[in-house]
PDB file of C-alpha atoms and ligand atoms in Angstrom:
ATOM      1  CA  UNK A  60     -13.832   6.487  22.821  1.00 81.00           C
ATOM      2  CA  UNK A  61     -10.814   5.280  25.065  1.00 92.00           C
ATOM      3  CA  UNK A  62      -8.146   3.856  23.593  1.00 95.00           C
ATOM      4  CA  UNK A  63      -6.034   1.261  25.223  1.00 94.00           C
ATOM      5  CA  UNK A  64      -3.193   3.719  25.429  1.00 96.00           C
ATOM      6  CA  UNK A  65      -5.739   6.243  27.300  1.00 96.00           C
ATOM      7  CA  UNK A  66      -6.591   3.390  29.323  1.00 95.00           C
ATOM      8  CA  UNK A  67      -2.664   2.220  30.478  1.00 96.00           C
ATOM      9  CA  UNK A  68      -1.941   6.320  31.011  1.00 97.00           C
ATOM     10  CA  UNK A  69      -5.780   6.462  33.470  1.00 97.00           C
ATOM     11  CA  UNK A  70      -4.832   3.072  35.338  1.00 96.00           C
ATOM     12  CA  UNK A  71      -1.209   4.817  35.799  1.00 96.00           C
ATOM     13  CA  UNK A  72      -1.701   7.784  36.698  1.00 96.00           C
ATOM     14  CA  UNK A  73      -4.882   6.416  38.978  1.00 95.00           C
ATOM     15  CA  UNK A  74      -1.906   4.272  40.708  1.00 95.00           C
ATOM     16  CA  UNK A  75       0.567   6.734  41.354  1.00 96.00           C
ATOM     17  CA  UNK A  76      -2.365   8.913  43.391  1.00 95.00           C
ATOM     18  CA  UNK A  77      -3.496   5.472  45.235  1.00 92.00           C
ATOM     19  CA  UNK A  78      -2.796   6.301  48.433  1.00 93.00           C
ATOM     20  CA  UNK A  79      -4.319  10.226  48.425  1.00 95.00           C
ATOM     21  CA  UNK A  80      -7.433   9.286  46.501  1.00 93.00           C
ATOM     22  CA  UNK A  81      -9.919   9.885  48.719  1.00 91.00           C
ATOM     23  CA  UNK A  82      -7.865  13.531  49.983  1.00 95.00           C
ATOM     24  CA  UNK A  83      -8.674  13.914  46.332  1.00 97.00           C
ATOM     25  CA  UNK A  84     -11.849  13.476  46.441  1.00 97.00           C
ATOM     26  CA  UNK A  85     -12.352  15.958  48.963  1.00 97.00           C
ATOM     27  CA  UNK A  86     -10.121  18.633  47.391  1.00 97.00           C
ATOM     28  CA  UNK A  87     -12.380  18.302  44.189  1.00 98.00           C
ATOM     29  CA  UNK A  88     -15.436  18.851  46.020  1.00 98.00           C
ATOM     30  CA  UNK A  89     -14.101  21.769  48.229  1.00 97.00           C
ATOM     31  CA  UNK A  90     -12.745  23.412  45.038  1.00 97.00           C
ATOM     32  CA  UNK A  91     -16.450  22.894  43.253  1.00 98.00           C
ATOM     33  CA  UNK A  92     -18.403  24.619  46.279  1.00 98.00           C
ATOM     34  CA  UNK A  93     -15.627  27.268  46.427  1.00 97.00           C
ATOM     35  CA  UNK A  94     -15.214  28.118  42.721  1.00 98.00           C
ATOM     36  CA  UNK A  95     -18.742  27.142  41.800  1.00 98.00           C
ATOM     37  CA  UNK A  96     -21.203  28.535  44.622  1.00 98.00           C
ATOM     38  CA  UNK A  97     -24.210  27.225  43.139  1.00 98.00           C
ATOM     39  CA  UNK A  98     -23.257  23.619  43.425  1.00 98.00           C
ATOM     40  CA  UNK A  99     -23.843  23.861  46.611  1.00 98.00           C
ATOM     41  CA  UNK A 100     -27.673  24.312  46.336  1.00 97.00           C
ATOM     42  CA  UNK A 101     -27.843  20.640  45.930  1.00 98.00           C
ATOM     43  CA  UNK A 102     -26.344  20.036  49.374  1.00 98.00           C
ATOM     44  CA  UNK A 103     -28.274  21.876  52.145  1.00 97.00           C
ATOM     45  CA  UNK A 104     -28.294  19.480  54.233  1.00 97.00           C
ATOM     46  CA  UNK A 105     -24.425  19.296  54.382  1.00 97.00           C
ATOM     47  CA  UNK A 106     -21.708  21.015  56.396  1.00 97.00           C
ATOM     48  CA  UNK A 107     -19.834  22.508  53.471  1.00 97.00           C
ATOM     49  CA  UNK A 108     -16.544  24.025  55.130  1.00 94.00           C
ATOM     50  CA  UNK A 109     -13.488  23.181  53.580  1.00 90.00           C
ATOM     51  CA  UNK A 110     -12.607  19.498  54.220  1.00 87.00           C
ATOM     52  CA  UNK A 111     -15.628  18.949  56.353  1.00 95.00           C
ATOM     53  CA  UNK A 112     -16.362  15.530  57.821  1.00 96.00           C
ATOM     54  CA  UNK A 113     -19.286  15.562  55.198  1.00 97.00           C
ATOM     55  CA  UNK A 114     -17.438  16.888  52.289  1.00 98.00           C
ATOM     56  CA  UNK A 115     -14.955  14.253  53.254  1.00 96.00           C
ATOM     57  CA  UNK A 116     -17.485  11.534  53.046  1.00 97.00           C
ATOM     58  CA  UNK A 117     -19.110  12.247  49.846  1.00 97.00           C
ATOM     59  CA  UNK A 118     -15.636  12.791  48.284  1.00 96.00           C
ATOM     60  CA  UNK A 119     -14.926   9.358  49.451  1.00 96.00           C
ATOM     61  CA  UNK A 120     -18.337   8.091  47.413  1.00 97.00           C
ATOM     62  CA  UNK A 121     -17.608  10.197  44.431  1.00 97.00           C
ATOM     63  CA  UNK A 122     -13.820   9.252  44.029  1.00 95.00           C
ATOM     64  CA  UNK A 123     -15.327   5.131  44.366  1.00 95.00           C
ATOM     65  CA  UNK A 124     -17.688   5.664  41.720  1.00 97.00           C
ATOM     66  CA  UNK A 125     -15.035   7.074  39.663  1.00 96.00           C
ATOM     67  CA  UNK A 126     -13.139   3.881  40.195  1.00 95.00           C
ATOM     68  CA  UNK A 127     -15.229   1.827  39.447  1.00 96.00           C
ATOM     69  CA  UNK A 128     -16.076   3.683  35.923  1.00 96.00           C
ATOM     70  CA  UNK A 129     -12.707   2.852  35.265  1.00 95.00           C
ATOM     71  CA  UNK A 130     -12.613  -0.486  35.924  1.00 94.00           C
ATOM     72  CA  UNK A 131     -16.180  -0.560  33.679  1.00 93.00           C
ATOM     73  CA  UNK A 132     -15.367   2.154  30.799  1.00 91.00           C
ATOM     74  CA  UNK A 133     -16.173  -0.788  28.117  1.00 90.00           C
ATOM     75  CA  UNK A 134     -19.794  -0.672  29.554  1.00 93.00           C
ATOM     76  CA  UNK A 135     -20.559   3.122  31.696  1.00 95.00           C
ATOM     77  CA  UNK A 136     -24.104   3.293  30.246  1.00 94.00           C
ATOM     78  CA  UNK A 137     -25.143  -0.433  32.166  1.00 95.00           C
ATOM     79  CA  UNK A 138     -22.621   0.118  35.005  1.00 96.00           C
ATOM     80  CA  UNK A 139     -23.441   4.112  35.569  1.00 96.00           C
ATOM     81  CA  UNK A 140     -27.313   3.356  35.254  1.00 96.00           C
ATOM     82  CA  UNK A 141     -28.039   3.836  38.507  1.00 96.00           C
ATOM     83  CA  UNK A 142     -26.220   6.833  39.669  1.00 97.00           C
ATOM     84  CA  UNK A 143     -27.485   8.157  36.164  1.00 96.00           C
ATOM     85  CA  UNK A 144     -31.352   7.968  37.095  1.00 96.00           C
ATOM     86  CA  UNK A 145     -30.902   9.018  40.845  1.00 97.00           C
ATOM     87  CA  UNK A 146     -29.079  12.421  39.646  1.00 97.00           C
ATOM     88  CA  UNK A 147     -31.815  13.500  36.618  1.00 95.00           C
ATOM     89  CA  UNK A 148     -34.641  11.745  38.148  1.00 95.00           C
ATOM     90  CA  UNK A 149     -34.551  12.265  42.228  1.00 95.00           C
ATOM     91  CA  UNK A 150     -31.370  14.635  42.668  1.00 96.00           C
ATOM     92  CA  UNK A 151     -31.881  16.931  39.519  1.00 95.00           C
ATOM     93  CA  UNK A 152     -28.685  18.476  39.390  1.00 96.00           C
ATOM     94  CA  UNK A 153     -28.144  20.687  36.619  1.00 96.00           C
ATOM     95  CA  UNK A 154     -25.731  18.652  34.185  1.00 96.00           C
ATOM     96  CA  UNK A 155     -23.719  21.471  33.771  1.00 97.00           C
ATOM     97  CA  UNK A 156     -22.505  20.880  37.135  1.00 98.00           C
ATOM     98  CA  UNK A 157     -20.711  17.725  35.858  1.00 98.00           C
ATOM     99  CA  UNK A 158     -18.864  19.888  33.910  1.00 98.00           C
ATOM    100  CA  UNK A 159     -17.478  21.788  36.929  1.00 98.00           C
ATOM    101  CA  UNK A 160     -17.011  18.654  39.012  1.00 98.00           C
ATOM    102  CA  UNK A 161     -14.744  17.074  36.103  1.00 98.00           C
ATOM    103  CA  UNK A 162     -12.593  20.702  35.620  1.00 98.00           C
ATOM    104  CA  UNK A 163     -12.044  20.250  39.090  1.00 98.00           C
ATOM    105  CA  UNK A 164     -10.881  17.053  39.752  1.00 98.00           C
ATOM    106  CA  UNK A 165      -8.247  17.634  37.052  1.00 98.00           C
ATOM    107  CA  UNK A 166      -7.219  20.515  38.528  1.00 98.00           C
ATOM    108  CA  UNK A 167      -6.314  18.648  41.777  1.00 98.00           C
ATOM    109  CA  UNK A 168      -4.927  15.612  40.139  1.00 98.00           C
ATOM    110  CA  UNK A 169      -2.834  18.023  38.614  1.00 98.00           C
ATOM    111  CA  UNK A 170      -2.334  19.685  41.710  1.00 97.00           C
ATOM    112  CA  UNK A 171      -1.101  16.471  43.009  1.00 97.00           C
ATOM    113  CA  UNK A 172       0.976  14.494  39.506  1.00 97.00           C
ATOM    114  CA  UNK A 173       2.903  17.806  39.025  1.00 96.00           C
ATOM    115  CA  UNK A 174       5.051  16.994  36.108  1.00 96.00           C
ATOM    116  CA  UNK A 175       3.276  13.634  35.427  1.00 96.00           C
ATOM    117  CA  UNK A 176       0.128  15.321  34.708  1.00 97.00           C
ATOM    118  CA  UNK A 177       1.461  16.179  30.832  1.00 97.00           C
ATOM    119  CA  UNK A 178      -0.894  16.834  27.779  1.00 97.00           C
ATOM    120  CA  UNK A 179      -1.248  12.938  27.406  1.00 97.00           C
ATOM    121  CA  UNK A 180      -2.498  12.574  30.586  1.00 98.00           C
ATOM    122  CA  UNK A 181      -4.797  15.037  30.463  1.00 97.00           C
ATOM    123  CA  UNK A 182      -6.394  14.099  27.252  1.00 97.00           C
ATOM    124  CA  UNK A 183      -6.843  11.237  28.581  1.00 98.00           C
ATOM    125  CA  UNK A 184      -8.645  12.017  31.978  1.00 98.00           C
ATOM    126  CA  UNK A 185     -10.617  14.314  29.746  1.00 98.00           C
ATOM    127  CA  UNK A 186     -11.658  12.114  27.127  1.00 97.00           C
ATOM    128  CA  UNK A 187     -12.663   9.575  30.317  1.00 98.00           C
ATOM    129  CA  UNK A 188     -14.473  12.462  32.414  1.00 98.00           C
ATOM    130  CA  UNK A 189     -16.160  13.460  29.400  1.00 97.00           C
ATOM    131  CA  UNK A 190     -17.374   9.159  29.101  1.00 97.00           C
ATOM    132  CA  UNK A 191     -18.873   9.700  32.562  1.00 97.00           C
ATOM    133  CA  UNK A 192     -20.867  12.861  32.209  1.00 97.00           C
ATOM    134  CA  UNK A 193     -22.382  12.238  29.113  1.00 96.00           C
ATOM    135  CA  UNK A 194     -23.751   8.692  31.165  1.00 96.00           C
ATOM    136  CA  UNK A 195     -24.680  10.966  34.044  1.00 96.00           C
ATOM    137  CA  UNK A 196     -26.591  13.610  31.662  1.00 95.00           C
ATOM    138  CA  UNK A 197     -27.886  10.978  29.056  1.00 93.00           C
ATOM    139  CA  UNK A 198     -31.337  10.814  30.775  1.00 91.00           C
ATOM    140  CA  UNK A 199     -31.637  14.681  30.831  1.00 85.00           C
ATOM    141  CA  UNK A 200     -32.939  14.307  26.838  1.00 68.00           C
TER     142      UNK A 200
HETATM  143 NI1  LIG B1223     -23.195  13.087  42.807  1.00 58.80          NI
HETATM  144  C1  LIG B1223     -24.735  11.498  45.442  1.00 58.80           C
HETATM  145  C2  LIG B1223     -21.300  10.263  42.215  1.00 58.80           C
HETATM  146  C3  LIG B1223     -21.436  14.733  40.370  1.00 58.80           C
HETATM  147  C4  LIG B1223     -24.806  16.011  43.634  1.00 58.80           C
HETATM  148  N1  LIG B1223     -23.059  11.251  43.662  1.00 58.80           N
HETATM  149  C5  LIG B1223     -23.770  10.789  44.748  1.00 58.80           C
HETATM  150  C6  LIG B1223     -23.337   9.448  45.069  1.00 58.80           C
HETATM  151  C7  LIG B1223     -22.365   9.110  44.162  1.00 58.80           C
HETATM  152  C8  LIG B1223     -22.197  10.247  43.274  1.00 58.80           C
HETATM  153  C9  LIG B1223     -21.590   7.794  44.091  1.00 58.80           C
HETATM  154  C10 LIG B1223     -23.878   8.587  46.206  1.00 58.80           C
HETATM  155  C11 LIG B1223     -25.030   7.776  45.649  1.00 58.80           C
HETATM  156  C12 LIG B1223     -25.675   6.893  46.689  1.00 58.80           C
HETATM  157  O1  LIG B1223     -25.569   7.191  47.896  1.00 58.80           O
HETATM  158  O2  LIG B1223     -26.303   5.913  46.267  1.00 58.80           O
HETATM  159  N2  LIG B1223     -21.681  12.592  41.518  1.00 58.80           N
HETATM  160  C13 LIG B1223     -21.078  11.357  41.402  1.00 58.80           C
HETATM  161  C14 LIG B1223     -20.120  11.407  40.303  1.00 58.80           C
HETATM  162  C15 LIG B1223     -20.163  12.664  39.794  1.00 58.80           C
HETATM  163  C16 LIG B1223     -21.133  13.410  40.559  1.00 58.80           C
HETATM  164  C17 LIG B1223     -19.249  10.242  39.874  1.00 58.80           C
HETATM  165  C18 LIG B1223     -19.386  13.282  38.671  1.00 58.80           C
HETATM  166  C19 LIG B1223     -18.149  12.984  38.367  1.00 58.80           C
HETATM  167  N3  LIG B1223     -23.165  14.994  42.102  1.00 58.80           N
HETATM  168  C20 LIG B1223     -22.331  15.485  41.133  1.00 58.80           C
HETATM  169  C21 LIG B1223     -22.516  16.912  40.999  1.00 58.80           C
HETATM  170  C22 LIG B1223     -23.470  17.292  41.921  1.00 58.80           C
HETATM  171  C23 LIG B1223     -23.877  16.078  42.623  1.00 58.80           C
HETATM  172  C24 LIG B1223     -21.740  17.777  40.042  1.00 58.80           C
HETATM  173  C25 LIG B1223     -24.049  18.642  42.224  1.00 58.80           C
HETATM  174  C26 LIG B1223     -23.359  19.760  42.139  1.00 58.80           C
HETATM  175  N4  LIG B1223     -24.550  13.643  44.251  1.00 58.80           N
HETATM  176  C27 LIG B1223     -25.075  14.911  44.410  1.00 58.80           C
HETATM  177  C28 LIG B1223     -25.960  14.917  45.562  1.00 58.80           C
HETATM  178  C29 LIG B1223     -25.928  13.617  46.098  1.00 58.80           C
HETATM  179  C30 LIG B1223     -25.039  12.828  45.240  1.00 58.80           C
HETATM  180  C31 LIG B1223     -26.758  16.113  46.068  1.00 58.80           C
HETATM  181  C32 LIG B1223     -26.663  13.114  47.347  1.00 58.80           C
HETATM  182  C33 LIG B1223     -25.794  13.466  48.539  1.00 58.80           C
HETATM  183  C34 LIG B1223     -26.356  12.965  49.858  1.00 58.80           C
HETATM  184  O3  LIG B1223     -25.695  12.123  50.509  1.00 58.80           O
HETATM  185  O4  LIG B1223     -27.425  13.407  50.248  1.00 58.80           O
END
């Protein structure tokens, strides 16, 4: 459960990244297929070079679906429904991949913060990431 404090320290730290969020994006998903090989069996059909146009583009989906979590986190399992049933029902991606995905967009927003990215922040991009996986692996039971 978010508190409001997680809440002020997300919509913060979101801010302070504004401008680079879709390079974020990106970053994640180039770390994922690069630390995480297997992830990319769910994307043949994609050019998955570093920074690739498509990478790029997906990154740029990802990163607003992740915004708009945030702007929903009182209500992710009605505002995630969708992207919840089209990844266990049509994309079957192994949850566990969410897992990887989430490491490794804190990794870059750390990459990116620096010093801002302290404990509290942390916690509380975990605590949110952890919100939004357990929406996208709720139909998996
Ligand atoms: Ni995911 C499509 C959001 C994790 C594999 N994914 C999407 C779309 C969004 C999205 C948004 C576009 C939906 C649409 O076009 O209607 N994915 C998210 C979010 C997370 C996530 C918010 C976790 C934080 N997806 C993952 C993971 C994998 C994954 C971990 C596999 C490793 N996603 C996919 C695939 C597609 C996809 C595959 C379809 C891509 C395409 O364009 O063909």
């Amino acid at each position: 459960m978010l508190t409001a404090e997680d809440r002020r320290i997300l919509k913060q730290s979101w801010e302070k990244v504004a401008n680079i969020q879709e390079e974020i994006g990106c970053e994640a998903l180039t770390r994922l297929f690069a630390v995480y090989p297997t992830s990319k069996t769910y994307f043949p059909h994609f050019d998955l070079s570093p920074g690739s146009a498509h990478i790029r583009s997906h990154g740029k989906k990802v990163i607003k679906a992740l915004e708009d979590a945030l702007n929903n986190a009182d209500h992710l399992h009605e505002s995630m429904a969708e992207l919840s049933n089209l990844h266990a029902y049509n994309l079957r991606v192994d949850p566990v991949n969410f897992q990887f995905l989430a490491r490794c967009i804190q990794v870059v927003l750390a990459t990116h913060l620096r010093g801002d990215f302290n404990a509290q922040v942390y916690v509380a991009w975990d605590k949110f990431l952890c919100c939004v996986i357990e929406v996208l692996a709720e139909k998996y039971r």
